Amino acid sequence: MSKLSQFRELGKKIICVGRNYREHAAELGNPIPSKPILFLKPTSAYITEGQMIKIPLGCSDLNHEVELGVVIGIRASKIKQEEAMKYVGGFALGLDMTARDWQSEAKKNGHPWCLAKGFDTSCPVSAFIDKEKIPNPNNVDIWLKVNGETRQSGNTKDMIFSVEHLISYASQYFTLEPGDLLLTGTPSGVSKLNLGDVIQAGLGNIISVQFTVS
Ligand SMILES: O=C([O-])CC(=O)C(=O)O
Ligand SMILES: [Mg+2]
């Protein structure tokens, strides 16, 4: 299991969940989903603390989305919700950086979100968090500040679909592999970032990260 401390090198995919908090779905004018909305980011999107978030060329509305990340510990295919936690190796805090202008255009045209969500530096992550540090991932405070001002402040108990439900659901379609990261969706408060902004984000007082937009 110690290998999971390098989940970014080990994992083959980043599976993201969209609209998993009612207030965030509402703030973007989207309906509440009746089943999880999944999309992928490439692992080339990863950055870790000390690296900068880059505004992608041509993007004029880069947004932050703070999310609880679940790191898969054991290969999982078509598993039941009741057994899902056995396959969890640990956790991470992730930022689902989003080019909102590109995403809005893609939504309007029925195009994929690949570029809007998967560009280089679109997945800043914390260090690996041991599984024991988060005994109940469905009740964790999650927060994000920009230049010291709170923008997002939520709790994973407000997720529409629980961590167990998401793992089970995703595993019906993708074989989950050790090191894969599942980002569980963002609470409300997403907002536009500018050059030089400093983001601090965390899970309660379990972990916090800092990234600069450059
Ligand atoms: O772009 C969106 O709003 C969908 C999403 O990733 C989320 O809800 O976390
Ligand atoms: Mg997101």
Coordinates of C-alpha atoms and ligand atoms in Angstrom, one line a residue:
M1 CA 0.0 0.0 0.0
S2 CA 2.9 2.4 0.5
K3 CA 3.0 2.8 -3.3
L4 CA -0.2 4.7 -3.0
S5 CA 1.8 7.6 -1.8
Q6 CA 2.7 8.0 -5.4
F7 CA -0.8 7.6 -6.7
R8 CA -0.2 10.2 -9.4
E9 CA 2.5 8.0 -11.0
L10 CA 0.6 4.7 -10.3
G11 CA -2.9 5.7 -11.4
K12 CA -4.1 5.5 -15.0
K13 CA -7.1 7.7 -14.8
I14 CA -8.8 10.6 -13.1
I15 CA -12.6 10.0 -13.0
C16 CA -14.6 13.1 -12.1
V17 CA -18.2 13.5 -11.0
G18 CA -20.2 16.5 -12.1
R19 CA -23.1 18.2 -10.3
N20 CA -22.9 16.1 -7.1
Y21 CA -24.1 19.0 -4.9
R22 CA -27.5 20.6 -5.4
E23 CA -26.3 24.1 -4.8
H24 CA -23.5 23.9 -7.3
A25 CA -25.9 22.4 -10.0
A26 CA -28.2 25.4 -9.2
E27 CA -25.5 28.1 -9.4
L28 CA -24.7 27.0 -12.9
G29 CA -28.4 26.6 -13.9
N30 CA -28.1 22.9 -14.3
P31 CA -30.8 20.3 -13.4
I32 CA -30.2 17.9 -10.4
P33 CA -28.8 14.6 -11.9
S34 CA -30.7 11.3 -11.4
K35 CA -27.5 9.3 -11.8
P36 CA -23.9 10.3 -11.5
I37 CA -22.4 12.4 -14.4
L38 CA -18.9 11.1 -15.1
F39 CA -16.1 12.5 -17.1
L40 CA -12.3 11.9 -17.3
K41 CA -9.2 14.0 -17.1
P42 CA -5.8 12.8 -18.4
T43 CA -3.1 12.2 -15.8
S44 CA -1.0 14.8 -17.6
A45 CA -3.3 17.3 -15.9
Y46 CA -1.8 16.6 -12.5
I47 CA 0.3 19.2 -10.6
T48 CA 1.4 19.1 -7.0
E49 CA 2.3 21.9 -4.5
G50 CA 5.1 24.0 -5.8
Q51 CA 3.9 23.9 -9.3
M52 CA 1.7 26.7 -10.8
I53 CA -1.8 26.6 -12.2
K54 CA -1.6 28.0 -15.8
I55 CA -4.5 29.7 -17.5
P56 CA -4.8 27.8 -20.8
L57 CA -4.2 29.8 -23.9
G58 CA -7.4 31.5 -25.0
C59 CA -9.4 30.8 -21.7
S60 CA -11.0 33.9 -20.2
D61 CA -12.9 32.3 -17.3
L62 CA -10.8 29.9 -15.4
N63 CA -12.7 28.6 -12.3
H64 CA -11.7 26.6 -9.2
E65 CA -13.7 23.6 -8.0
V66 CA -12.5 22.0 -4.7
E67 CA -13.3 18.3 -4.4
L68 CA -12.7 15.3 -2.2
G69 CA -10.6 12.8 -4.1
V70 CA -10.8 9.0 -3.5
V71 CA -7.7 7.1 -4.3
I72 CA -8.3 3.5 -5.4
G73 CA -6.2 0.9 -3.6
I74 CA -7.4 -2.4 -5.1
R75 CA -8.5 -3.3 -8.6
A76 CA -12.3 -3.1 -8.7
S77 CA -14.8 -4.1 -11.4
K78 CA -18.6 -4.2 -11.0
I79 CA -18.5 -4.0 -7.2
K80 CA -21.5 -3.5 -4.9
Q81 CA -22.0 -0.3 -3.0
E82 CA -21.8 -2.2 0.3
E83 CA -18.2 -3.4 -0.4
A84 CA -17.0 -0.2 -2.1
M85 CA -14.9 1.0 0.9
K86 CA -12.7 -2.1 0.8
Y87 CA -11.3 -0.9 -2.5
V88 CA -10.3 2.6 -1.2
G89 CA -6.6 3.0 -0.6
G90 CA -6.9 6.6 0.8
F91 CA -7.9 10.1 -0.2
A92 CA -6.6 13.3 -1.6
L93 CA -7.8 16.9 -2.0
G94 CA -8.2 17.8 -5.7
L95 CA -9.0 20.9 -7.6
D96 CA -11.1 20.3 -10.8
M97 CA -9.8 23.4 -12.6
T98 CA -12.4 24.3 -15.3
A99 CA -12.2 26.6 -18.3
R100 CA -15.8 27.7 -17.7
D101 CA -16.1 29.7 -21.0
W102 CA -15.1 26.6 -23.0
Q103 CA -17.3 24.3 -20.9
S104 CA -20.4 26.6 -21.5
E105 CA -19.7 26.7 -25.2
A106 CA -19.3 22.9 -25.3
K107 CA -22.6 22.4 -23.4
K108 CA -24.4 24.7 -25.8
N109 CA -23.1 22.7 -28.8
G110 CA -23.4 19.3 -27.2
H111 CA -19.6 18.8 -27.4
P112 CA -17.4 17.0 -24.9
W113 CA -15.8 18.8 -21.9
C114 CA -12.4 17.3 -22.6
L115 CA -10.5 20.6 -23.2
A116 CA -12.5 22.6 -20.7
K117 CA -11.6 20.1 -17.9
G118 CA -8.4 18.3 -19.0
F119 CA -5.8 20.9 -20.0
D120 CA -2.3 20.9 -18.5
T121 CA -2.4 21.9 -14.7
S122 CA -6.2 21.3 -14.5
C123 CA -5.8 18.8 -11.7
P124 CA -3.8 20.2 -8.7
V125 CA -3.7 17.6 -5.9
S126 CA -2.6 17.3 -2.3
A127 CA -0.3 14.6 -1.0
F128 CA -1.9 11.2 -0.4
I129 CA -4.1 11.0 2.8
D130 CA -4.1 7.8 4.7
K131 CA -7.5 6.0 4.7
E132 CA -7.6 6.0 8.5
K133 CA -7.5 9.8 8.6
I134 CA -11.0 10.0 7.0
P135 CA -13.1 7.4 8.7
N136 CA -16.3 8.8 7.2
P137 CA -15.7 10.4 3.8
N138 CA -19.4 11.3 3.6
N139 CA -19.0 13.9 6.3
V140 CA -16.0 16.0 5.8
D141 CA -15.7 19.8 5.7
I142 CA -14.3 21.0 2.4
W143 CA -13.2 24.6 1.7
L144 CA -11.4 26.9 -0.6
K145 CA -10.1 30.5 -0.3
V146 CA -8.8 32.9 -2.9
N147 CA -6.3 35.5 -1.7
G148 CA -7.5 34.7 1.9
E149 CA -11.2 35.1 1.1
T150 CA -13.5 32.1 1.5
R151 CA -15.2 31.2 -1.8
Q152 CA -16.2 27.6 -1.2
S153 CA -17.3 26.1 2.1
G154 CA -19.2 22.8 2.2
N155 CA -19.4 19.4 3.6
T156 CA -19.4 16.1 1.8
K157 CA -22.7 15.1 3.6
D158 CA -24.4 17.3 1.0
M159 CA -23.3 15.1 -1.9
I160 CA -26.2 13.8 -3.9
F161 CA -24.4 10.4 -4.4
S162 CA -22.2 9.0 -1.6
V163 CA -18.6 7.9 -2.0
E164 CA -19.7 4.3 -1.9
H165 CA -22.4 4.9 -4.6
L166 CA -19.9 6.7 -6.9
I167 CA -17.3 3.9 -6.6
S168 CA -19.8 1.2 -7.3
Y169 CA -21.4 3.1 -10.2
A170 CA -18.1 3.9 -11.8
S171 CA -16.9 0.4 -11.4
Q172 CA -19.8 -1.0 -13.5
Y173 CA -18.2 0.8 -16.5
F174 CA -14.5 1.3 -15.8
T175 CA -12.2 -1.2 -14.1
L176 CA -10.8 0.9 -11.3
E177 CA -7.1 0.4 -10.8
P178 CA -4.7 1.1 -7.9
G179 CA -3.8 4.8 -7.9
D180 CA -6.8 5.9 -9.9
L181 CA -8.4 9.1 -8.5
L182 CA -12.1 9.7 -8.2
L183 CA -13.0 13.3 -7.8
T184 CA -16.4 13.5 -6.2
G185 CA -17.8 16.9 -7.3
T186 CA -17.6 20.4 -6.0
P187 CA -19.8 22.3 -3.6
S188 CA -21.1 25.8 -4.6
G189 CA -19.1 28.9 -4.7
V190 CA -17.0 28.4 -7.9
S191 CA -15.6 31.6 -9.2
K192 CA -13.3 33.2 -11.7
L193 CA -9.6 33.3 -11.1
N194 CA -7.1 35.9 -12.2
L195 CA -3.3 35.9 -12.8
G196 CA -1.5 35.9 -9.5
D197 CA -4.4 34.7 -7.4
V198 CA -3.4 32.4 -4.5
I199 CA -5.7 29.5 -3.8
Q200 CA -5.7 27.7 -0.4
A201 CA -8.0 24.7 -0.1
G202 CA -8.5 21.9 2.4
L203 CA -10.5 19.1 4.0
G204 CA -11.4 20.3 7.5
N205 CA -8.1 20.5 9.2
I206 CA -7.0 17.2 7.9
I207 CA -5.0 18.6 5.0
S208 CA -4.5 21.9 3.1
V209 CA -2.8 22.9 -0.1
Q210 CA -1.7 26.2 -1.7
F211 CA -1.5 26.9 -5.4
T212 CA -0.8 30.1 -7.4
V213 CA -2.3 31.0 -10.7
S214 CA 0.4 32.1 -13.1
Ligands
LIG1 O1 -18.3 21.7 -14.2 C1 -19.2 21.3 -13.4 O2 -19.8 22.1 -12.8 C2 -19.4 19.9 -13.1 C3 -18.4 19.5 -12.1 O3 -17.2 19.2 -12.4 C4 -18.7 19.5 -10.7 O4 -19.9 19.7 -10.3 O5 -17.9 19.3 -9.8
MG2 MG -15.9 19.3 -10.7

